[in-house]
């Protein structure tokens, strides 16, 4: 999975277990994770789909505690525009679930230096080990390839922010 790919590159990765498997019910879960690992000097948050929107909300309230956010197949409904956070939106070209109009409408919520990365051939479900999602497109690449391309984009963003 994607976190394993990032961990193989030397990043400390933790997956927060969300109540009822919905990030909405665990928006502040990252705070506890961060408190449990004081040896980590630099934090980034990532979330997928609804988890990405909740990661953006967490980032808005903790901009002084983290370096940036990766929103996978998601957009920021929370205002991050006045923060110094590095924010990358990453989605698949074949994603038919992500609302592109909402993505465009919420672009003003992002810091000016934000990056949008399109994983060619990827789809919504390709960011995780997920069953097919209703309405999603057909991937032109394997999930493993999407994980690798996403890990590369994440690695590049973190290196650029240093």
CSV table of N, CA and C in Angstrom, one decimal:
chain,number,residue,atom,x,y,z
A,1,UNK,N,0.8,-1.2,0.0
A,1,UNK,CA,0.0,0.0,0.0
A,1,UNK,C,0.9,1.3,0.0
A,2,UNK,N,0.2,2.4,-0.2
A,2,UNK,CA,0.9,3.6,-0.3
A,2,UNK,C,1.8,4.0,0.9
A,3,UNK,N,1.2,3.8,2.1
A,3,UNK,CA,2.1,4.2,3.3
A,3,UNK,C,3.3,3.3,3.4
A,4,UNK,N,3.2,2.1,2.9
A,4,UNK,CA,4.4,1.2,2.9
A,4,UNK,C,5.5,1.8,1.9
A,5,UNK,N,5.0,2.3,0.8
A,5,UNK,CA,5.9,2.8,-0.2
A,5,UNK,C,6.6,4.1,0.3
A,6,UNK,N,5.9,4.9,1.1
A,6,UNK,CA,6.5,6.1,1.7
A,6,UNK,C,7.5,5.7,2.8
A,7,UNK,N,7.1,4.7,3.6
A,7,UNK,CA,8.0,4.2,4.7
A,7,UNK,C,9.3,3.6,4.1
A,8,UNK,N,9.2,3.0,3.0
A,8,UNK,CA,10.4,2.4,2.3
A,8,UNK,C,11.3,3.5,1.9
A,9,UNK,N,10.8,4.7,1.8
A,9,UNK,CA,11.7,5.9,1.4
A,9,UNK,C,12.2,6.6,2.6
A,10,UNK,N,11.9,6.0,3.8
A,10,UNK,CA,12.5,6.6,5.0
A,10,UNK,C,11.6,7.5,5.9
A,11,UNK,N,10.3,7.6,5.5
A,11,UNK,CA,9.4,8.4,6.2
A,11,UNK,C,8.6,7.6,7.3
A,12,UNK,N,8.4,8.2,8.4
A,12,UNK,CA,7.7,7.6,9.5
A,12,UNK,C,6.2,7.8,9.1
A,13,UNK,N,5.5,6.7,8.9
A,13,UNK,CA,4.1,6.7,8.5
A,13,UNK,C,3.2,6.0,9.5
A,14,UNK,N,2.1,6.6,9.8
A,14,UNK,CA,1.1,6.0,10.7
A,14,UNK,C,-0.2,6.2,10.1
A,15,UNK,N,-1.0,5.1,10.1
A,15,UNK,CA,-2.4,5.2,9.6
A,15,UNK,C,-3.3,5.3,10.9
A,16,UNK,N,-4.0,6.4,10.9
A,16,UNK,CA,-5.0,6.6,12.0
A,16,UNK,C,-6.2,5.7,11.8
A,17,UNK,N,-6.6,5.0,12.8
A,17,UNK,CA,-7.8,4.2,12.7
A,17,UNK,C,-9.0,5.1,13.1
A,18,UNK,N,-9.9,5.2,12.2
A,18,UNK,CA,-11.0,6.2,12.4
A,18,UNK,C,-12.3,5.4,12.9
A,19,UNK,N,-12.9,6.1,13.9
A,19,UNK,CA,-14.2,5.5,14.3
A,19,UNK,C,-15.2,5.3,13.2
A,20,UNK,N,-15.8,4.1,13.1
A,20,UNK,CA,-16.7,3.8,12.1
A,20,UNK,C,-16.1,3.9,10.7
A,21,UNK,N,-14.8,3.8,10.6
A,21,UNK,CA,-14.1,3.9,9.3
A,21,UNK,C,-14.4,5.2,8.6
A,22,UNK,N,-14.7,6.3,9.3
A,22,UNK,CA,-15.0,7.6,8.7
A,22,UNK,C,-14.2,8.7,9.4
A,23,UNK,N,-13.3,9.3,8.6
A,23,UNK,CA,-12.4,10.4,9.1
A,23,UNK,C,-13.2,11.5,9.8
A,24,UNK,N,-14.4,11.7,9.4
A,24,UNK,CA,-15.2,12.8,10.0
A,24,UNK,C,-15.3,12.6,11.5
A,25,UNK,N,-15.3,11.4,12.0
A,25,UNK,CA,-15.4,11.1,13.4
A,25,UNK,C,-14.1,11.1,14.2
A,26,UNK,N,-13.0,11.3,13.4
A,26,UNK,CA,-11.7,11.3,14.1
A,26,UNK,C,-10.8,12.4,13.6
A,27,UNK,N,-11.3,13.6,13.3
A,27,UNK,CA,-10.6,14.7,12.7
A,27,UNK,C,-9.3,15.0,13.5
A,28,UNK,N,-9.3,14.9,14.8
A,28,UNK,CA,-8.1,15.3,15.6
A,28,UNK,C,-7.2,14.1,15.9
A,29,UNK,N,-7.4,12.9,15.3
A,29,UNK,CA,-6.6,11.8,15.6
A,29,UNK,C,-5.1,12.0,15.4
A,30,UNK,N,-4.7,12.8,14.5
A,30,UNK,CA,-3.3,13.1,14.2
A,30,UNK,C,-2.6,13.7,15.4
A,31,UNK,N,-3.3,14.5,16.2
A,31,UNK,CA,-2.7,15.1,17.4
A,31,UNK,C,-2.2,14.0,18.4
A,32,UNK,N,-2.9,13.0,18.6
A,32,UNK,CA,-2.5,11.9,19.5
A,32,UNK,C,-1.3,11.2,18.9
A,33,UNK,N,-1.3,11.0,17.6
A,33,UNK,CA,-0.2,10.3,16.9
A,33,UNK,C,1.1,11.2,17.1
A,34,UNK,N,0.9,12.4,16.9
A,34,UNK,CA,2.1,13.3,17.0
A,34,UNK,C,2.6,13.4,18.4
A,35,UNK,N,1.7,13.4,19.4
A,35,UNK,CA,2.1,13.4,20.8
A,35,UNK,C,2.9,12.1,21.2
A,36,UNK,N,2.5,11.0,20.5
A,36,UNK,CA,3.2,9.7,20.8
A,36,UNK,C,4.5,9.5,20.2
A,37,UNK,N,4.9,10.5,19.3
A,37,UNK,CA,6.2,10.3,18.6
A,37,UNK,C,7.0,11.7,18.7
A,38,UNK,N,7.4,12.1,19.9
A,38,UNK,CA,8.1,13.4,20.0
A,38,UNK,C,9.4,13.4,19.3
A,39,UNK,N,10.0,12.2,18.9
A,39,UNK,CA,11.2,12.2,18.2
A,39,UNK,C,11.1,12.7,16.7
A,40,UNK,N,9.9,12.7,16.2
A,40,UNK,CA,9.7,13.1,14.8
A,40,UNK,C,9.7,14.7,14.8
A,41,UNK,N,10.6,15.2,14.0
A,41,UNK,CA,10.8,16.6,14.0
A,41,UNK,C,10.0,17.4,13.0
A,42,UNK,N,9.4,16.7,12.0
A,42,UNK,CA,8.7,17.4,10.9
A,42,UNK,C,7.5,16.5,10.6
A,43,UNK,N,6.3,17.1,10.6
A,43,UNK,CA,5.1,16.3,10.4
A,43,UNK,C,4.4,16.8,9.1
A,44,UNK,N,3.8,15.9,8.4
A,44,UNK,CA,3.0,16.1,7.2
A,44,UNK,C,1.7,15.2,7.5
A,45,UNK,N,0.6,15.7,7.0
A,45,UNK,CA,-0.6,14.9,7.1
A,45,UNK,C,-1.1,14.6,5.7
A,46,UNK,N,-1.7,13.4,5.5
A,46,UNK,CA,-2.3,13.0,4.3
A,46,UNK,C,-3.6,12.3,4.5
A,47,UNK,N,-4.5,12.5,3.6
A,47,UNK,CA,-5.8,11.8,3.6
A,47,UNK,C,-6.3,11.6,2.3
A,48,UNK,N,-7.2,10.6,2.2
A,48,UNK,CA,-7.7,10.1,0.9
A,48,UNK,C,-9.2,10.4,0.9
A,49,UNK,N,-9.7,11.0,-0.2
A,49,UNK,CA,-11.1,11.3,-0.4
A,49,UNK,C,-11.7,12.1,0.8
A,50,UNK,N,-12.7,11.6,1.5
A,50,UNK,CA,-13.2,12.3,2.7
A,50,UNK,C,-12.1,12.5,3.7
A,51,UNK,N,-11.2,11.5,3.8
A,51,UNK,CA,-10.1,11.7,4.7
A,51,UNK,C,-9.2,12.8,4.3
A,52,UNK,N,-9.1,13.1,3.1
A,52,UNK,CA,-8.3,14.3,2.6
A,52,UNK,C,-8.9,15.6,3.0
A,53,UNK,N,-10.3,15.7,2.9
A,53,UNK,CA,-11.0,16.9,3.4
A,53,UNK,C,-10.8,17.1,4.9
A,54,UNK,N,-10.8,16.0,5.6
A,54,UNK,CA,-10.6,16.1,7.0
A,54,UNK,C,-9.1,16.4,7.4
A,55,UNK,N,-8.2,15.9,6.6
A,55,UNK,CA,-6.8,16.3,6.8
A,55,UNK,C,-6.6,17.8,6.6
A,56,UNK,N,-7.3,18.3,5.6
A,56,UNK,CA,-7.2,19.8,5.3
A,56,UNK,C,-7.8,20.5,6.5
A,57,UNK,N,-8.9,20.0,7.1
A,57,UNK,CA,-9.5,20.7,8.2
A,57,UNK,C,-8.5,20.6,9.4
A,58,UNK,N,-7.9,19.5,9.6
A,58,UNK,CA,-6.8,19.3,10.7
A,58,UNK,C,-5.7,20.3,10.4
A,59,UNK,N,-5.2,20.4,9.2
A,59,UNK,CA,-4.1,21.3,8.9
A,59,UNK,C,-4.5,22.8,9.1
A,60,UNK,N,-5.7,23.1,8.9
A,60,UNK,CA,-6.1,24.5,9.1
A,60,UNK,C,-6.0,24.9,10.6
A,61,UNK,N,-6.3,23.9,11.4
A,61,UNK,CA,-6.3,24.2,12.9
A,61,UNK,C,-4.9,23.9,13.5
A,62,UNK,N,-4.0,23.3,12.8
A,62,UNK,CA,-2.7,23.0,13.3
A,62,UNK,C,-1.5,23.4,12.4
A,63,UNK,N,-1.7,24.5,11.7
A,63,UNK,CA,-0.7,25.0,10.7
A,63,UNK,C,0.6,25.2,11.3
A,64,UNK,N,0.7,25.5,12.6
A,64,UNK,CA,2.0,25.7,13.3
A,64,UNK,C,2.7,24.4,13.7
A,65,UNK,N,1.9,23.3,13.6
A,65,UNK,CA,2.5,22.0,14.1
A,65,UNK,C,2.9,21.1,13.0
A,66,UNK,N,2.5,21.4,11.7
A,66,UNK,CA,2.9,20.5,10.6
A,66,UNK,C,3.5,21.3,9.5
A,67,UNK,N,4.1,20.6,8.6
A,67,UNK,CA,4.8,21.3,7.4
A,67,UNK,C,3.9,21.4,6.2
A,68,UNK,N,3.0,20.4,6.1
A,68,UNK,CA,2.1,20.4,4.9
A,68,UNK,C,1.1,19.3,4.9
A,69,UNK,N,0.4,19.2,3.8
A,69,UNK,CA,-0.7,18.2,3.7
A,69,UNK,C,-0.7,17.7,2.2
A,70,UNK,N,-1.0,16.4,2.2
A,70,UNK,CA,-1.3,15.7,0.9
A,70,UNK,C,-2.7,15.3,0.8
A,71,UNK,N,-3.5,15.9,-0.1
A,71,UNK,CA,-4.9,15.6,-0.3
A,71,UNK,C,-5.0,14.7,-1.5
A,72,UNK,N,-5.3,13.4,-1.2
A,72,UNK,CA,-5.4,12.4,-2.3
A,72,UNK,C,-6.8,12.3,-2.7
A,73,UNK,N,-7.1,12.6,-3.9
A,73,UNK,CA,-8.5,12.6,-4.5
A,73,UNK,C,-9.4,13.4,-3.6
A,74,UNK,N,-8.9,14.6,-3.2
A,74,UNK,CA,-9.7,15.4,-2.3
A,74,UNK,C,-9.4,16.9,-2.5
A,75,UNK,N,-10.1,17.7,-1.9
A,75,UNK,CA,-9.9,19.2,-2.0
A,75,UNK,C,-10.0,19.8,-0.6
A,76,UNK,N,-9.6,21.0,-0.4
A,76,UNK,CA,-9.6,21.6,0.9
A,76,UNK,C,-10.9,22.5,1.0
A,77,UNK,N,-11.8,22.1,1.7
A,77,UNK,CA,-13.0,23.0,2.0
A,77,UNK,C,-12.6,24.0,3.1
A,78,UNK,N,-11.6,23.7,3.9
A,78,UNK,CA,-11.1,24.6,4.9
A,78,UNK,C,-10.1,25.5,4.3
A,79,UNK,N,-10.1,26.8,4.9
A,79,UNK,CA,-9.2,27.8,4.3
A,79,UNK,C,-7.7,27.6,4.8
A,80,UNK,N,-6.9,27.3,3.9
A,80,UNK,CA,-5.4,27.1,4.2
A,80,UNK,C,-4.7,28.3,3.5
A,81,UNK,N,-5.3,29.2,2.9
A,81,UNK,CA,-4.7,30.1,2.0
A,81,UNK,C,-3.7,31.1,2.7
A,82,UNK,N,-3.9,31.3,4.0
A,82,UNK,CA,-3.1,32.3,4.7
A,82,UNK,C,-2.0,31.6,5.4
A,83,UNK,N,-1.9,30.3,5.3
A,83,UNK,CA,-0.8,29.5,6.0
A,83,UNK,C,0.4,29.4,5.2
A,84,UNK,N,1.5,28.9,5.8
A,84,UNK,CA,2.8,28.7,5.1
A,84,UNK,C,2.9,27.2,4.7
A,85,UNK,N,1.8,26.4,4.8
A,85,UNK,CA,1.8,25.0,4.6
A,85,UNK,C,2.1,24.7,3.1
A,86,UNK,N,2.8,23.6,2.9
A,86,UNK,CA,2.9,23.1,1.5
A,86,UNK,C,1.8,22.1,1.4
A,87,UNK,N,0.9,22.4,0.4
A,87,UNK,CA,-0.2,21.5,0.2
A,87,UNK,C,-0.2,21.0,-1.3
A,88,UNK,N,-0.3,19.7,-1.4
A,88,UNK,CA,-0.3,19.0,-2.7
A,88,UNK,C,-1.6,18.3,-2.8
A,89,UNK,N,-2.3,18.5,-3.9
A,89,UNK,CA,-3.5,17.7,-4.2
A,89,UNK,C,-3.1,16.7,-5.3
A,90,UNK,N,-3.3,15.5,-5.0
A,90,UNK,CA,-2.9,14.4,-5.9
A,90,UNK,C,-4.1,13.6,-6.3
A,91,UNK,N,-4.4,13.4,-7.5
A,91,UNK,CA,-5.6,12.6,-7.9
A,91,UNK,C,-5.3,11.9,-9.3
A,92,UNK,N,-6.1,10.9,-9.5
A,92,UNK,CA,-5.9,10.1,-10.7
A,92,UNK,C,-6.7,10.6,-11.9
A,93,UNK,N,-6.1,10.5,-13.1
A,93,UNK,CA,-6.7,11.0,-14.3
A,93,UNK,C,-8.1,10.3,-14.6
A,94,UNK,N,-8.2,9.1,-14.1
A,94,UNK,CA,-9.4,8.3,-14.4
A,94,UNK,C,-10.4,8.3,-13.2
A,95,UNK,N,-10.1,9.2,-12.2
A,95,UNK,CA,-11.0,9.3,-11.1
A,95,UNK,C,-12.3,10.0,-11.5
A,96,UNK,N,-13.4,9.3,-11.4
A,96,UNK,CA,-14.7,9.8,-11.8
A,96,UNK,C,-15.6,10.1,-10.6
A,97,UNK,N,-15.0,10.0,-9.4
A,97,UNK,CA,-15.7,10.3,-8.1
A,97,UNK,C,-15.4,11.7,-7.6
A,98,UNK,N,-14.1,12.1,-7.7
A,98,UNK,CA,-13.7,13.4,-7.3
A,98,UNK,C,-14.5,14.5,-8.1
A,99,UNK,N,-15.1,15.4,-7.4
A,99,UNK,CA,-15.9,16.4,-8.0
A,99,UNK,C,-15.0,17.5,-8.5
A,100,UNK,N,-14.7,17.6,-9.8
A,100,UNK,CA,-13.7,18.6,-10.3
A,100,UNK,C,-14.2,20.0,-10.2
A,101,UNK,N,-15.5,20.2,-10.2
A,101,UNK,CA,-16.1,21.6,-10.0
A,101,UNK,C,-15.8,22.0,-8.6
A,102,UNK,N,-16.0,21.1,-7.6
A,102,UNK,CA,-15.7,21.5,-6.2
A,102,UNK,C,-14.2,21.7,-6.0
A,103,UNK,N,-13.4,20.9,-6.7
A,103,UNK,CA,-11.9,21.0,-6.7
A,103,UNK,C,-11.5,22.4,-7.1
A,104,UNK,N,-12.1,22.9,-8.3
A,104,UNK,CA,-11.8,24.2,-8.8
A,104,UNK,C,-12.4,25.3,-7.9
A,105,UNK,N,-13.6,25.1,-7.4
A,105,UNK,CA,-14.3,26.1,-6.5
A,105,UNK,C,-13.5,26.3,-5.2
A,106,UNK,N,-12.8,25.3,-4.7
A,106,UNK,CA,-12.1,25.4,-3.5
A,106,UNK,C,-10.6,25.7,-3.6
A,107,UNK,N,-10.2,25.9,-4.8
A,107,UNK,CA,-8.8,26.2,-5.1
A,107,UNK,C,-8.3,27.5,-4.3
A,108,UNK,N,-9.3,28.4,-4.1
A,108,UNK,CA,-8.9,29.6,-3.3
A,108,UNK,C,-8.6,29.4,-1.9
A,109,UNK,N,-8.9,28.2,-1.4
A,109,UNK,CA,-8.6,27.8,0.0
A,109,UNK,C,-7.2,27.3,0.2
A,110,UNK,N,-6.4,27.2,-0.9
A,110,UNK,CA,-5.1,26.7,-0.9
A,110,UNK,C,-4.0,27.8,-0.8
A,111,UNK,N,-2.9,27.5,-0.2
A,111,UNK,CA,-1.8,28.5,-0.3
A,111,UNK,C,-1.4,28.7,-1.7
A,112,UNK,N,-0.8,29.8,-2.0
A,112,UNK,CA,-0.5,30.2,-3.4
A,112,UNK,C,0.5,29.2,-4.1
A,113,UNK,N,1.4,28.6,-3.3
A,113,UNK,CA,2.4,27.7,-3.8
A,113,UNK,C,1.9,26.2,-3.9
A,114,UNK,N,0.7,26.0,-3.7
A,114,UNK,CA,0.2,24.6,-3.8
A,114,UNK,C,0.4,24.0,-5.1
A,115,UNK,N,0.5,22.7,-5.1
A,115,UNK,CA,0.8,21.9,-6.3
A,115,UNK,C,-0.4,20.9,-6.5
A,116,UNK,N,-0.7,20.8,-7.8
A,116,UNK,CA,-1.7,19.7,-8.2
A,116,UNK,C,-1.0,18.7,-9.1
A,117,UNK,N,-1.1,17.5,-8.7
A,117,UNK,CA,-0.4,16.4,-9.4
A,117,UNK,C,-1.5,15.4,-9.9
A,118,UNK,N,-1.5,15.1,-11.2
A,118,UNK,CA,-2.4,14.1,-11.7
A,118,UNK,C,-1.6,12.9,-12.0
A,119,UNK,N,-2.1,11.8,-11.4
A,119,UNK,CA,-1.5,10.5,-11.7
A,119,UNK,C,-2.1,9.9,-12.9
A,120,UNK,N,-1.4,10.0,-14.0
A,120,UNK,CA,-2.0,9.5,-15.3
A,120,UNK,C,-2.4,8.0,-15.2
A,121,UNK,N,-3.6,7.7,-15.5
A,121,UNK,CA,-4.1,6.3,-15.5
A,121,UNK,C,-4.6,5.9,-14.2
A,122,UNK,N,-4.5,6.7,-13.1
A,122,UNK,CA,-4.9,6.4,-11.8
A,122,UNK,C,-6.4,6.7,-11.6
A,123,UNK,N,-7.0,6.1,-10.5
A,123,UNK,CA,-8.4,6.3,-10.2
A,123,UNK,C,-8.5,6.5,-8.7
A,124,UNK,N,-9.7,6.8,-8.2
A,124,UNK,CA,-9.9,7.1,-6.8
A,124,UNK,C,-9.5,5.9,-5.9
A,125,UNK,N,-10.0,4.7,-6.3
A,125,UNK,CA,-9.7,3.5,-5.4
A,125,UNK,C,-8.2,3.1,-5.5
A,126,UNK,N,-7.5,3.6,-6.5
A,126,UNK,CA,-6.1,3.2,-6.6
A,126,UNK,C,-5.1,3.7,-5.6
A,127,UNK,N,-5.6,4.7,-4.7
A,127,UNK,CA,-4.7,5.2,-3.7
A,127,UNK,C,-4.6,4.2,-2.5
A,128,UNK,N,-5.5,3.3,-2.4
A,128,UNK,CA,-5.5,2.4,-1.3
A,128,UNK,C,-5.8,1.0,-1.8
A,129,UNK,N,-6.0,0.1,-0.9
A,129,UNK,CA,-6.3,-1.3,-1.2
A,129,UNK,C,-7.8,-1.4,-1.1
A,130,UNK,N,-8.6,-0.8,-2.0
A,130,UNK,CA,-10.0,-0.7,-1.9
A,130,UNK,C,-10.8,-1.5,-2.9
A,131,UNK,N,-12.0,-1.8,-2.5
A,131,UNK,CA,-12.9,-2.5,-3.4
A,131,UNK,C,-13.3,-1.4,-4.5
A,132,UNK,N,-13.8,-1.8,-5.6
A,132,UNK,CA,-14.2,-0.8,-6.6
A,132,UNK,C,-15.2,0.2,-5.9
A,133,UNK,N,-15.1,1.5,-6.3
A,133,UNK,CA,-15.9,2.5,-5.7
A,133,UNK,C,-17.0,2.9,-6.8
A,134,UNK,N,-18.2,3.0,-6.4
A,134,UNK,CA,-19.3,3.3,-7.3
A,134,UNK,C,-19.0,4.6,-8.1
A,135,UNK,N,-19.1,4.5,-9.4
A,135,UNK,CA,-18.9,5.7,-10.2
A,135,UNK,C,-17.5,5.9,-10.6
A,136,UNK,N,-16.5,5.2,-10.0
A,136,UNK,CA,-15.1,5.5,-10.4
A,136,UNK,C,-14.8,5.0,-11.8
A,137,UNK,N,-13.8,5.6,-12.3
A,137,UNK,CA,-13.3,5.2,-13.7
A,137,UNK,C,-12.6,3.9,-13.7
A,138,UNK,N,-12.1,3.5,-14.8
A,138,UNK,CA,-11.3,2.3,-15.0
A,138,UNK,C,-9.8,2.7,-15.1
A,139,UNK,N,-9.0,2.2,-14.2
A,139,UNK,CA,-7.6,2.5,-14.1
A,139,UNK,C,-6.9,2.0,-15.4
A,140,UNK,N,-5.9,2.8,-15.8
A,140,UNK,CA,-5.0,2.3,-16.9
A,140,UNK,C,-3.7,1.8,-16.4
A,141,UNK,N,-3.5,1.9,-15.0
A,141,UNK,CA,-2.3,1.5,-14.4
A,141,UNK,C,-2.8,0.6,-13.2
A,142,UNK,N,-1.8,-0.2,-12.7
A,142,UNK,CA,-2.1,-1.0,-11.5
A,142,UNK,C,-2.1,-0.1,-10.2
A,143,UNK,N,-2.8,-0.7,-9.2
A,143,UNK,CA,-2.7,0.0,-7.9
A,143,UNK,C,-1.3,0.2,-7.5
A,144,UNK,N,-0.5,-0.8,-7.7
A,144,UNK,CA,0.9,-0.8,-7.3
A,144,UNK,C,1.7,0.4,-8.0
A,145,UNK,N,1.4,0.5,-9.2
A,145,UNK,CA,2.0,1.6,-10.0
A,145,UNK,C,1.5,3.0,-9.5
A,146,UNK,N,0.2,3.1,-9.2
A,146,UNK,CA,-0.3,4.3,-8.6
A,146,UNK,C,0.3,4.6,-7.3
A,147,UNK,N,0.5,3.6,-6.4
A,147,UNK,CA,1.2,3.8,-5.2
A,147,UNK,C,2.6,4.4,-5.4
A,148,UNK,N,3.3,3.8,-6.3
A,148,UNK,CA,4.7,4.2,-6.6
A,148,UNK,C,4.7,5.6,-7.1
A,149,UNK,N,3.9,5.9,-8.0
A,149,UNK,CA,3.9,7.3,-8.6
A,149,UNK,C,3.5,8.3,-7.5
A,150,UNK,N,2.6,8.0,-6.6
A,150,UNK,CA,2.1,8.9,-5.6
A,150,UNK,C,3.2,9.0,-4.6
A,151,UNK,N,3.9,7.9,-4.2
A,151,UNK,CA,5.0,8.0,-3.3
A,151,UNK,C,6.1,8.9,-3.8
A,152,UNK,N,6.4,8.8,-5.1
A,152,UNK,CA,7.4,9.7,-5.8
A,152,UNK,C,7.0,11.2,-5.7
A,153,UNK,N,5.7,11.4,-5.9
A,153,UNK,CA,5.2,12.8,-5.8
A,153,UNK,C,5.3,13.4,-4.4
A,154,UNK,N,5.0,12.5,-3.4
A,154,UNK,CA,5.1,12.9,-2.0
A,154,UNK,C,6.6,13.2,-1.7
A,155,UNK,N,7.4,12.3,-2.1
A,155,UNK,CA,8.9,12.4,-1.8
A,155,UNK,C,9.4,13.7,-2.4
A,156,UNK,N,9.0,14.0,-3.6
A,156,UNK,CA,9.4,15.3,-4.3
A,156,UNK,C,9.0,16.5,-3.6
A,157,UNK,N,7.7,16.5,-3.1
A,157,UNK,CA,7.1,17.6,-2.4
A,157,UNK,C,7.9,17.9,-1.1
A,158,UNK,N,8.1,16.8,-0.3
A,158,UNK,CA,8.8,17.0,0.9
A,158,UNK,C,10.2,17.5,0.7
A,159,UNK,N,10.9,16.9,-0.3
A,159,UNK,CA,12.3,17.4,-0.6
A,159,UNK,C,12.3,18.8,-1.0
A,160,UNK,N,11.3,19.2,-1.8
A,160,UNK,CA,11.2,20.6,-2.2
A,160,UNK,C,11.0,21.6,-1.1
A,161,UNK,N,10.3,21.1,-0.1
A,161,UNK,CA,9.9,22.0,1.1
A,161,UNK,C,11.1,22.2,2.0
A,162,UNK,N,12.1,21.3,1.9
A,162,UNK,CA,13.2,21.4,2.9
A,162,UNK,C,14.1,22.5,2.6
